[in-house]
């Protein structure tokens, strides 16, 4: 079995694979730094809760966009699992060619998503990740990661509404019954959800237009992505496990 760990700006998502079979998935917050023992004990206890013995873990693969947690997390993995984890970074084998102006600027999460989308769905493909930020990454038929767009995520946009205004309340992010809102909460939900659907459709349309790839496949992932994917025909596939699958694929390429 292998343990795959995706360290995002909001959550750390952990999965356990046996070959290509996902045996378990769990999450923890990434809002503050823990000690190596805290990481190790948490990971072991969560595995045991899912009926998996920590001693069954043969290797660990980590993707991270939060550098501050990496020393303790790596140390915890080494201390409690007795393996040196594979970390997604420049030089690792992915099967994806980074042909942007500065490949080192591309986040590990975007590389992992690109690997998964290209391996599972083929190219050309546009990967849309609705995370803390929303990213749109274009991978061509030959596996070239050639362009990327970054916009504020849905939660960032929602937080700006209630934190930067005096009277607007904190709300649940969901599609309201109608865009013709009749109260404050529904009006905020309508602006967020329908506005984000509009942004998503426009960016996808412009990518297809400027790339000339009219039949470009669009694969989406990320927490709130299903809200958007369910409301637009611009997204072909929604795969909420895309990142974990990408880490498993990268492990197979580097084992």
PDB file of C-alpha atoms in Angstrom:
ATOM      1  CA  UNK A   1       0.000   0.000   0.000  1.00  0.00           C
ATOM      2  CA  UNK A   2       1.060   3.580  -0.568  1.00  0.00           C
ATOM      3  CA  UNK A   3       0.037   6.729   1.286  1.00  0.00           C
ATOM      4  CA  UNK A   4      -0.558   9.817  -0.854  1.00  0.00           C
ATOM      5  CA  UNK A   5      -0.700  13.246   0.773  1.00  0.00           C
ATOM      6  CA  UNK A   6      -1.889  16.450  -0.882  1.00  0.00           C
ATOM      7  CA  UNK A   7      -1.041  19.538   1.207  1.00  0.00           C
ATOM      8  CA  UNK A   8      -3.271  22.408   0.088  1.00  0.00           C
ATOM      9  CA  UNK A   9      -3.721  25.914   1.440  1.00  0.00           C
ATOM     10  CA  UNK A  10      -6.892  24.924   3.308  1.00  0.00           C
ATOM     11  CA  UNK A  11      -6.770  21.156   3.860  1.00  0.00           C
ATOM     12  CA  UNK A  12      -4.368  18.234   3.820  1.00  0.00           C
ATOM     13  CA  UNK A  13      -6.012  15.350   1.956  1.00  0.00           C
ATOM     14  CA  UNK A  14      -4.686  11.838   2.522  1.00  0.00           C
ATOM     15  CA  UNK A  15      -5.445   8.705   0.524  1.00  0.00           C
ATOM     16  CA  UNK A  16      -4.368   5.071   0.739  1.00  0.00           C
ATOM     17  CA  UNK A  17      -3.929   3.059  -2.452  1.00  0.00           C
ATOM     18  CA  UNK A  18      -3.454  -0.645  -2.969  1.00  0.00           C
ATOM     19  CA  UNK A  19      -2.324  -0.755  -6.579  1.00  0.00           C
ATOM     20  CA  UNK A  20      -4.973   1.475  -8.245  1.00  0.00           C
ATOM     21  CA  UNK A  21      -7.669   0.795  -5.638  1.00  0.00           C
ATOM     22  CA  UNK A  22      -8.325   3.688  -3.230  1.00  0.00           C
ATOM     23  CA  UNK A  23      -8.835   2.059   0.177  1.00  0.00           C
ATOM     24  CA  UNK A  24      -9.460   5.153   2.261  1.00  0.00           C
ATOM     25  CA  UNK A  25      -9.453   8.944   2.276  1.00  0.00           C
ATOM     26  CA  UNK A  26      -9.338  11.454   5.138  1.00  0.00           C
ATOM     27  CA  UNK A  27      -8.516  15.109   5.716  1.00  0.00           C
ATOM     28  CA  UNK A  28      -6.943  17.454   8.227  1.00  0.00           C
ATOM     29  CA  UNK A  29      -6.588  21.227   8.259  1.00  0.00           C
ATOM     30  CA  UNK A  30      -3.391  22.828   7.005  1.00  0.00           C
ATOM     31  CA  UNK A  31      -3.986  26.117   8.801  1.00  0.00           C
ATOM     32  CA  UNK A  32      -1.171  25.690  11.321  1.00  0.00           C
ATOM     33  CA  UNK A  33       2.104  23.822  11.618  1.00  0.00           C
ATOM     34  CA  UNK A  34       2.216  20.644  13.674  1.00  0.00           C
ATOM     35  CA  UNK A  35       5.188  18.762  15.075  1.00  0.00           C
ATOM     36  CA  UNK A  36       6.543  15.644  13.393  1.00  0.00           C
ATOM     37  CA  UNK A  37       5.022  13.524  16.189  1.00  0.00           C
ATOM     38  CA  UNK A  38       1.602  15.125  15.715  1.00  0.00           C
ATOM     39  CA  UNK A  39       1.676  14.389  11.996  1.00  0.00           C
ATOM     40  CA  UNK A  40       2.927  10.839  12.521  1.00  0.00           C
ATOM     41  CA  UNK A  41       0.453   9.956  15.281  1.00  0.00           C
ATOM     42  CA  UNK A  42      -2.475  11.497  13.392  1.00  0.00           C
ATOM     43  CA  UNK A  43      -1.655   9.599  10.201  1.00  0.00           C
ATOM     44  CA  UNK A  44      -1.228   6.306  12.054  1.00  0.00           C
ATOM     45  CA  UNK A  45      -4.434   6.717  14.049  1.00  0.00           C
ATOM     46  CA  UNK A  46      -6.473   7.608  10.954  1.00  0.00           C
ATOM     47  CA  UNK A  47      -5.115   4.578   9.111  1.00  0.00           C
ATOM     48  CA  UNK A  48      -6.023   2.321  12.028  1.00  0.00           C
ATOM     49  CA  UNK A  49      -9.503   3.886  12.144  1.00  0.00           C
ATOM     50  CA  UNK A  50      -9.922   2.807   8.514  1.00  0.00           C
ATOM     51  CA  UNK A  51      -8.752  -0.715   9.369  1.00  0.00           C
ATOM     52  CA  UNK A  52      -5.307  -0.274   7.800  1.00  0.00           C
ATOM     53  CA  UNK A  53      -2.155  -1.188   9.692  1.00  0.00           C
ATOM     54  CA  UNK A  54       0.513   1.563   9.403  1.00  0.00           C
ATOM     55  CA  UNK A  55       3.107  -1.187   8.871  1.00  0.00           C
ATOM     56  CA  UNK A  56       1.395  -2.013   5.558  1.00  0.00           C
ATOM     57  CA  UNK A  57       2.448   1.355   4.078  1.00  0.00           C
ATOM     58  CA  UNK A  58       5.325   0.689   1.683  1.00  0.00           C
ATOM     59  CA  UNK A  59       5.901   4.276   0.549  1.00  0.00           C
ATOM     60  CA  UNK A  60       4.546   7.812   0.791  1.00  0.00           C
ATOM     61  CA  UNK A  61       4.084  10.436  -1.942  1.00  0.00           C
ATOM     62  CA  UNK A  62       3.607  14.106  -1.026  1.00  0.00           C
ATOM     63  CA  UNK A  63       2.474  17.114  -3.048  1.00  0.00           C
ATOM     64  CA  UNK A  64       2.536  20.437  -1.211  1.00  0.00           C
ATOM     65  CA  UNK A  65       1.902  24.119  -1.871  1.00  0.00           C
ATOM     66  CA  UNK A  66       2.589  25.006   1.798  1.00  0.00           C
ATOM     67  CA  UNK A  67       6.371  24.937   2.376  1.00  0.00           C
ATOM     68  CA  UNK A  68       6.081  25.624   6.129  1.00  0.00           C
ATOM     69  CA  UNK A  69       4.620  22.194   6.907  1.00  0.00           C
ATOM     70  CA  UNK A  70       7.077  20.134   4.910  1.00  0.00           C
ATOM     71  CA  UNK A  71       9.919  19.710   7.399  1.00  0.00           C
ATOM     72  CA  UNK A  72       7.671  18.377  10.172  1.00  0.00           C
ATOM     73  CA  UNK A  73       5.529  16.317   7.785  1.00  0.00           C
ATOM     74  CA  UNK A  74       8.548  14.693   6.152  1.00  0.00           C
ATOM     75  CA  UNK A  75      10.090  14.016   9.553  1.00  0.00           C
ATOM     76  CA  UNK A  76       6.848  12.500  10.826  1.00  0.00           C
ATOM     77  CA  UNK A  77       6.612  10.174   7.830  1.00  0.00           C
ATOM     78  CA  UNK A  78      10.216   9.029   8.235  1.00  0.00           C
ATOM     79  CA  UNK A  79       9.840   8.545  11.993  1.00  0.00           C
ATOM     80  CA  UNK A  80       6.527   6.660  11.996  1.00  0.00           C
ATOM     81  CA  UNK A  81       6.541   4.857   8.638  1.00  0.00           C
ATOM     82  CA  UNK A  82      10.300   4.307   8.235  1.00  0.00           C
ATOM     83  CA  UNK A  83      10.330   5.451   4.595  1.00  0.00           C
ATOM     84  CA  UNK A  84      11.655   8.538   2.869  1.00  0.00           C
ATOM     85  CA  UNK A  85       8.692  10.057   1.039  1.00  0.00           C
ATOM     86  CA  UNK A  86       8.652  10.885  -2.657  1.00  0.00           C
ATOM     87  CA  UNK A  87       8.019  14.625  -3.012  1.00  0.00           C
ATOM     88  CA  UNK A  88       6.601  16.214  -6.145  1.00  0.00           C
ATOM     89  CA  UNK A  89       9.255  18.749  -7.194  1.00  0.00           C
ATOM     90  CA  UNK A  90      11.414  19.629 -10.233  1.00  0.00           C
ATOM     91  CA  UNK A  91      13.199  16.567 -11.584  1.00  0.00           C
ATOM     92  CA  UNK A  92      10.581  13.989 -10.634  1.00  0.00           C
ATOM     93  CA  UNK A  93       9.244  11.813 -13.468  1.00  0.00           C
ATOM     94  CA  UNK A  94       5.690  12.815 -14.396  1.00  0.00           C
ATOM     95  CA  UNK A  95       5.227  12.214 -18.125  1.00  0.00           C
ATOM     96  CA  UNK A  96       4.276  15.901 -18.470  1.00  0.00           C
ATOM     97  CA  UNK A  97       6.513  18.458 -20.225  1.00  0.00           C
ATOM     98  CA  UNK A  98       6.467  21.907 -18.624  1.00  0.00           C
ATOM     99  CA  UNK A  99       6.882  24.413 -21.455  1.00  0.00           C
ATOM    100  CA  UNK A 100       5.789  27.588 -19.634  1.00  0.00           C
ATOM    101  CA  UNK A 101       8.102  30.600 -19.222  1.00  0.00           C
ATOM    102  CA  UNK A 102       9.227  29.487 -15.735  1.00  0.00           C
ATOM    103  CA  UNK A 103       8.378  25.832 -14.989  1.00  0.00           C
ATOM    104  CA  UNK A 104       9.600  26.153 -11.381  1.00  0.00           C
ATOM    105  CA  UNK A 105       6.709  28.537 -10.666  1.00  0.00           C
ATOM    106  CA  UNK A 106       4.087  25.878 -11.371  1.00  0.00           C
ATOM    107  CA  UNK A 107       2.595  24.540  -8.151  1.00  0.00           C
ATOM    108  CA  UNK A 108       2.986  20.870  -7.321  1.00  0.00           C
ATOM    109  CA  UNK A 109      -0.805  20.470  -7.100  1.00  0.00           C
ATOM    110  CA  UNK A 110      -1.210  21.728 -10.671  1.00  0.00           C
ATOM    111  CA  UNK A 111       1.430  19.306 -11.937  1.00  0.00           C
ATOM    112  CA  UNK A 112      -0.252  16.393 -10.152  1.00  0.00           C
ATOM    113  CA  UNK A 113      -3.685  17.312 -11.545  1.00  0.00           C
ATOM    114  CA  UNK A 114      -2.182  17.616 -15.030  1.00  0.00           C
ATOM    115  CA  UNK A 115      -0.582  14.171 -14.744  1.00  0.00           C
ATOM    116  CA  UNK A 116      -3.868  12.605 -13.645  1.00  0.00           C
ATOM    117  CA  UNK A 117      -6.038  14.308 -16.256  1.00  0.00           C
ATOM    118  CA  UNK A 118      -3.627  13.534 -19.101  1.00  0.00           C
ATOM    119  CA  UNK A 119      -3.083   9.926 -18.005  1.00  0.00           C
ATOM    120  CA  UNK A 120      -6.757   9.149 -17.345  1.00  0.00           C
ATOM    121  CA  UNK A 121      -8.561  11.237 -19.948  1.00  0.00           C
ATOM    122  CA  UNK A 122      -5.924  11.949 -22.616  1.00  0.00           C
ATOM    123  CA  UNK A 123      -4.968  15.209 -24.288  1.00  0.00           C
ATOM    124  CA  UNK A 124      -5.539  17.883 -25.177  1.00  0.00           C
ATOM    125  CA  UNK A 125      -7.223  18.567 -21.858  1.00  0.00           C
ATOM    126  CA  UNK A 126      -8.006  21.619 -19.740  1.00  0.00           C
ATOM    127  CA  UNK A 127      -7.808  20.898 -16.007  1.00  0.00           C
ATOM    128  CA  UNK A 128      -9.933  23.138 -13.787  1.00  0.00           C
ATOM    129  CA  UNK A 129      -9.218  22.896 -10.053  1.00  0.00           C
ATOM    130  CA  UNK A 130     -11.725  24.682  -7.810  1.00  0.00           C
ATOM    131  CA  UNK A 131      -9.473  25.021  -4.766  1.00  0.00           C
ATOM    132  CA  UNK A 132      -8.482  27.958  -2.573  1.00  0.00           C
ATOM    133  CA  UNK A 133      -7.606  29.519  -5.911  1.00  0.00           C
ATOM    134  CA  UNK A 134      -9.253  28.287  -9.102  1.00  0.00           C
ATOM    135  CA  UNK A 135      -6.764  27.227 -11.748  1.00  0.00           C
ATOM    136  CA  UNK A 136      -7.173  26.367 -15.418  1.00  0.00           C
ATOM    137  CA  UNK A 137      -4.249  24.430 -16.938  1.00  0.00           C
ATOM    138  CA  UNK A 138      -3.894  23.444 -20.596  1.00  0.00           C
ATOM    139  CA  UNK A 139      -2.122  20.190 -21.488  1.00  0.00           C
ATOM    140  CA  UNK A 140      -1.684  19.422 -25.188  1.00  0.00           C
ATOM    141  CA  UNK A 141      -1.949  16.088 -26.964  1.00  0.00           C
ATOM    142  CA  UNK A 142       1.799  15.441 -26.588  1.00  0.00           C
ATOM    143  CA  UNK A 143       1.665  16.014 -22.814  1.00  0.00           C
ATOM    144  CA  UNK A 144       2.968  19.601 -22.883  1.00  0.00           C
ATOM    145  CA  UNK A 145       1.766  21.776 -19.994  1.00  0.00           C
ATOM    146  CA  UNK A 146       1.563  24.929 -22.044  1.00  0.00           C
ATOM    147  CA  UNK A 147      -0.586  27.548 -20.282  1.00  0.00           C
ATOM    148  CA  UNK A 148      -2.311  28.320 -17.017  1.00  0.00           C
ATOM    149  CA  UNK A 149      -4.877  30.770 -15.647  1.00  0.00           C
ATOM    150  CA  UNK A 150      -5.375  31.565 -11.956  1.00  0.00           C
ATOM    151  CA  UNK A 151      -8.394  33.279 -10.380  1.00  0.00           C
ATOM    152  CA  UNK A 152      -9.664  33.774  -6.801  1.00  0.00           C
ATOM    153  CA  UNK A 153     -11.458  30.709  -5.497  1.00  0.00           C
ATOM    154  CA  UNK A 154     -15.144  30.677  -4.616  1.00  0.00           C
ATOM    155  CA  UNK A 155     -14.451  30.778  -0.868  1.00  0.00           C
ATOM    156  CA  UNK A 156     -12.002  33.675  -1.275  1.00  0.00           C
ATOM    157  CA  UNK A 157     -14.652  35.592  -3.211  1.00  0.00           C
ATOM    158  CA  UNK A 158     -17.309  34.775  -0.606  1.00  0.00           C
ATOM    159  CA  UNK A 159     -15.030  35.789   2.274  1.00  0.00           C
ATOM    160  CA  UNK A 160     -14.332  39.124   0.599  1.00  0.00           C
ATOM    161  CA  UNK A 161     -18.075  39.818   0.528  1.00  0.00           C
ATOM    162  CA  UNK A 162     -18.693  39.391   4.239  1.00  0.00           C
ATOM    163  CA  UNK A 163     -15.303  40.510   5.572  1.00  0.00           C
ATOM    164  CA  UNK A 164     -14.952  43.686   3.514  1.00  0.00           C
ATOM    165  CA  UNK A 165     -18.516  44.925   3.929  1.00  0.00           C
ATOM    166  CA  UNK A 166     -20.182  46.175   7.090  1.00  0.00           C
ATOM    167  CA  UNK A 167     -23.592  44.534   6.786  1.00  0.00           C
ATOM    168  CA  UNK A 168     -23.329  41.437   4.606  1.00  0.00           C
ATOM    169  CA  UNK A 169     -23.442  38.177   6.633  1.00  0.00           C
ATOM    170  CA  UNK A 170     -21.417  34.990   6.348  1.00  0.00           C
ATOM    171  CA  UNK A 171     -23.365  32.570   4.163  1.00  0.00           C
ATOM    172  CA  UNK A 172     -23.437  28.979   2.968  1.00  0.00           C
ATOM    173  CA  UNK A 173     -22.076  28.683  -0.570  1.00  0.00           C
ATOM    174  CA  UNK A 174     -24.817  27.012  -2.614  1.00  0.00           C
ATOM    175  CA  UNK A 175     -26.999  27.699  -5.619  1.00  0.00           C
ATOM    176  CA  UNK A 176     -30.170  29.579  -4.612  1.00  0.00           C
ATOM    177  CA  UNK A 177     -33.606  28.557  -5.866  1.00  0.00           C
ATOM    178  CA  UNK A 178     -33.544  31.389  -8.419  1.00  0.00           C
ATOM    179  CA  UNK A 179     -31.170  34.048  -9.666  1.00  0.00           C
ATOM    180  CA  UNK A 180     -34.031  36.493  -9.027  1.00  0.00           C
ATOM    181  CA  UNK A 181     -33.131  36.762  -5.362  1.00  0.00           C
ATOM    182  CA  UNK A 182     -35.538  38.364  -2.906  1.00  0.00           C
ATOM    183  CA  UNK A 183     -33.359  38.527   0.221  1.00  0.00           C
ATOM    184  CA  UNK A 184     -29.752  39.338   1.105  1.00  0.00           C
ATOM    185  CA  UNK A 185     -28.495  35.781   1.572  1.00  0.00           C
ATOM    186  CA  UNK A 186     -30.028  34.518  -1.678  1.00  0.00           C
ATOM    187  CA  UNK A 187     -28.689  37.563  -3.532  1.00  0.00           C
ATOM    188  CA  UNK A 188     -25.146  36.836  -2.294  1.00  0.00           C
ATOM    189  CA  UNK A 189     -25.481  33.160  -3.215  1.00  0.00           C
ATOM    190  CA  UNK A 190     -26.777  34.087  -6.665  1.00  0.00           C
ATOM    191  CA  UNK A 191     -23.905  36.485  -7.277  1.00  0.00           C
ATOM    192  CA  UNK A 192     -21.287  33.983  -6.123  1.00  0.00           C
ATOM    193  CA  UNK A 193     -22.560  30.833  -7.821  1.00  0.00           C
ATOM    194  CA  UNK A 194     -23.982  32.249 -11.044  1.00  0.00           C
ATOM    195  CA  UNK A 195     -21.108  34.708 -11.308  1.00  0.00           C
ATOM    196  CA  UNK A 196     -18.626  31.854 -10.959  1.00  0.00           C
ATOM    197  CA  UNK A 197     -20.469  29.756 -13.531  1.00  0.00           C
ATOM    198  CA  UNK A 198     -20.208  32.698 -15.918  1.00  0.00           C
ATOM    199  CA  UNK A 199     -16.501  33.146 -15.231  1.00  0.00           C
ATOM    200  CA  UNK A 200     -15.847  29.430 -15.741  1.00  0.00           C
ATOM    201  CA  UNK A 201     -17.724  29.259 -19.031  1.00  0.00           C
ATOM    202  CA  UNK A 202     -16.062  32.408 -20.375  1.00  0.00           C
ATOM    203  CA  UNK A 203     -12.517  31.309 -19.511  1.00  0.00           C
ATOM    204  CA  UNK A 204     -13.075  27.859 -21.026  1.00  0.00           C
ATOM    205  CA  UNK A 205     -14.517  29.432 -24.174  1.00  0.00           C
ATOM    206  CA  UNK A 206     -11.566  31.843 -24.506  1.00  0.00           C
ATOM    207  CA  UNK A 207      -9.019  29.037 -23.990  1.00  0.00           C
ATOM    208  CA  UNK A 208     -10.662  27.016 -26.769  1.00  0.00           C
ATOM    209  CA  UNK A 209     -10.819  30.094 -28.992  1.00  0.00           C
ATOM    210  CA  UNK A 210      -7.193  31.219 -28.563  1.00  0.00           C
ATOM    211  CA  UNK A 211      -5.716  27.693 -28.605  1.00  0.00           C
ATOM    212  CA  UNK A 212      -7.781  26.641 -31.611  1.00  0.00           C
ATOM    213  CA  UNK A 213      -8.716  23.446 -29.747  1.00  0.00           C
ATOM    214  CA  UNK A 214     -12.465  23.479 -30.279  1.00  0.00           C
ATOM    215  CA  UNK A 215     -12.862  19.858 -29.089  1.00  0.00           C
ATOM    216  CA  UNK A 216     -10.720  20.383 -25.966  1.00  0.00           C
ATOM    217  CA  UNK A 217     -11.845  18.106 -23.125  1.00  0.00           C
ATOM    218  CA  UNK A 218     -12.427  19.877 -19.786  1.00  0.00           C
ATOM    219  CA  UNK A 219     -11.832  17.975 -16.531  1.00  0.00           C
ATOM    220  CA  UNK A 220     -12.688  19.615 -13.204  1.00  0.00           C
ATOM    221  CA  UNK A 221     -11.824  18.804  -9.604  1.00  0.00           C
ATOM    222  CA  UNK A 222     -11.706  20.522  -6.216  1.00  0.00           C
ATOM    223  CA  UNK A 223     -14.008  20.991  -3.246  1.00  0.00           C
ATOM    224  CA  UNK A 224     -16.750  23.293  -4.508  1.00  0.00           C
ATOM    225  CA  UNK A 225     -16.230  22.322  -8.122  1.00  0.00           C
ATOM    226  CA  UNK A 226     -19.265  20.038  -8.184  1.00  0.00           C
ATOM    227  CA  UNK A 227     -21.570  23.014  -7.583  1.00  0.00           C
ATOM    228  CA  UNK A 228     -20.216  24.592 -10.757  1.00  0.00           C
ATOM    229  CA  UNK A 229     -19.815  21.394 -12.799  1.00  0.00           C
ATOM    230  CA  UNK A 230     -23.448  20.434 -12.217  1.00  0.00           C
ATOM    231  CA  UNK A 231     -24.617  23.751 -13.672  1.00  0.00           C
ATOM    232  CA  UNK A 232     -22.655  24.024 -16.914  1.00  0.00           C
ATOM    233  CA  UNK A 233     -22.137  21.989 -20.065  1.00  0.00           C
ATOM    234  CA  UNK A 234     -18.645  23.499 -20.436  1.00  0.00           C
ATOM    235  CA  UNK A 235     -17.189  20.886 -18.052  1.00  0.00           C
ATOM    236  CA  UNK A 236     -17.037  17.354 -19.450  1.00  0.00           C
ATOM    237  CA  UNK A 237     -15.852  15.440 -16.366  1.00  0.00           C
ATOM    238  CA  UNK A 238     -15.884  16.179 -12.644  1.00  0.00           C
ATOM    239  CA  UNK A 239     -13.410  13.996 -10.720  1.00  0.00           C
ATOM    240  CA  UNK A 240     -13.075  14.916  -7.042  1.00  0.00           C
ATOM    241  CA  UNK A 241     -10.253  12.357  -6.575  1.00  0.00           C
ATOM    242  CA  UNK A 242      -8.120  13.666  -9.436  1.00  0.00           C
ATOM    243  CA  UNK A 243      -5.212  14.869  -7.277  1.00  0.00           C
ATOM    244  CA  UNK A 244      -4.943  11.663  -5.253  1.00  0.00           C
ATOM    245  CA  UNK A 245      -5.055   9.613  -8.467  1.00  0.00           C
ATOM    246  CA  UNK A 246      -2.286  11.821  -9.871  1.00  0.00           C
ATOM    247  CA  UNK A 247      -0.071  11.123  -6.859  1.00  0.00           C
ATOM    248  CA  UNK A 248      -0.609   7.381  -7.290  1.00  0.00           C
ATOM    249  CA  UNK A 249       0.304   7.661 -10.985  1.00  0.00           C
ATOM    250  CA  UNK A 250       3.460   9.636 -10.145  1.00  0.00           C
ATOM    251  CA  UNK A 251       4.431   6.946  -7.643  1.00  0.00           C
ATOM    252  CA  UNK A 252       4.150   4.287 -10.345  1.00  0.00           C
ATOM    253  CA  UNK A 253       6.383   6.381 -12.630  1.00  0.00           C
ATOM    254  CA  UNK A 254       9.038   6.783  -9.912  1.00  0.00           C
ATOM    255  CA  UNK A 255       8.906   3.511  -7.962  1.00  0.00           C
TER     256      UNK A 255
END
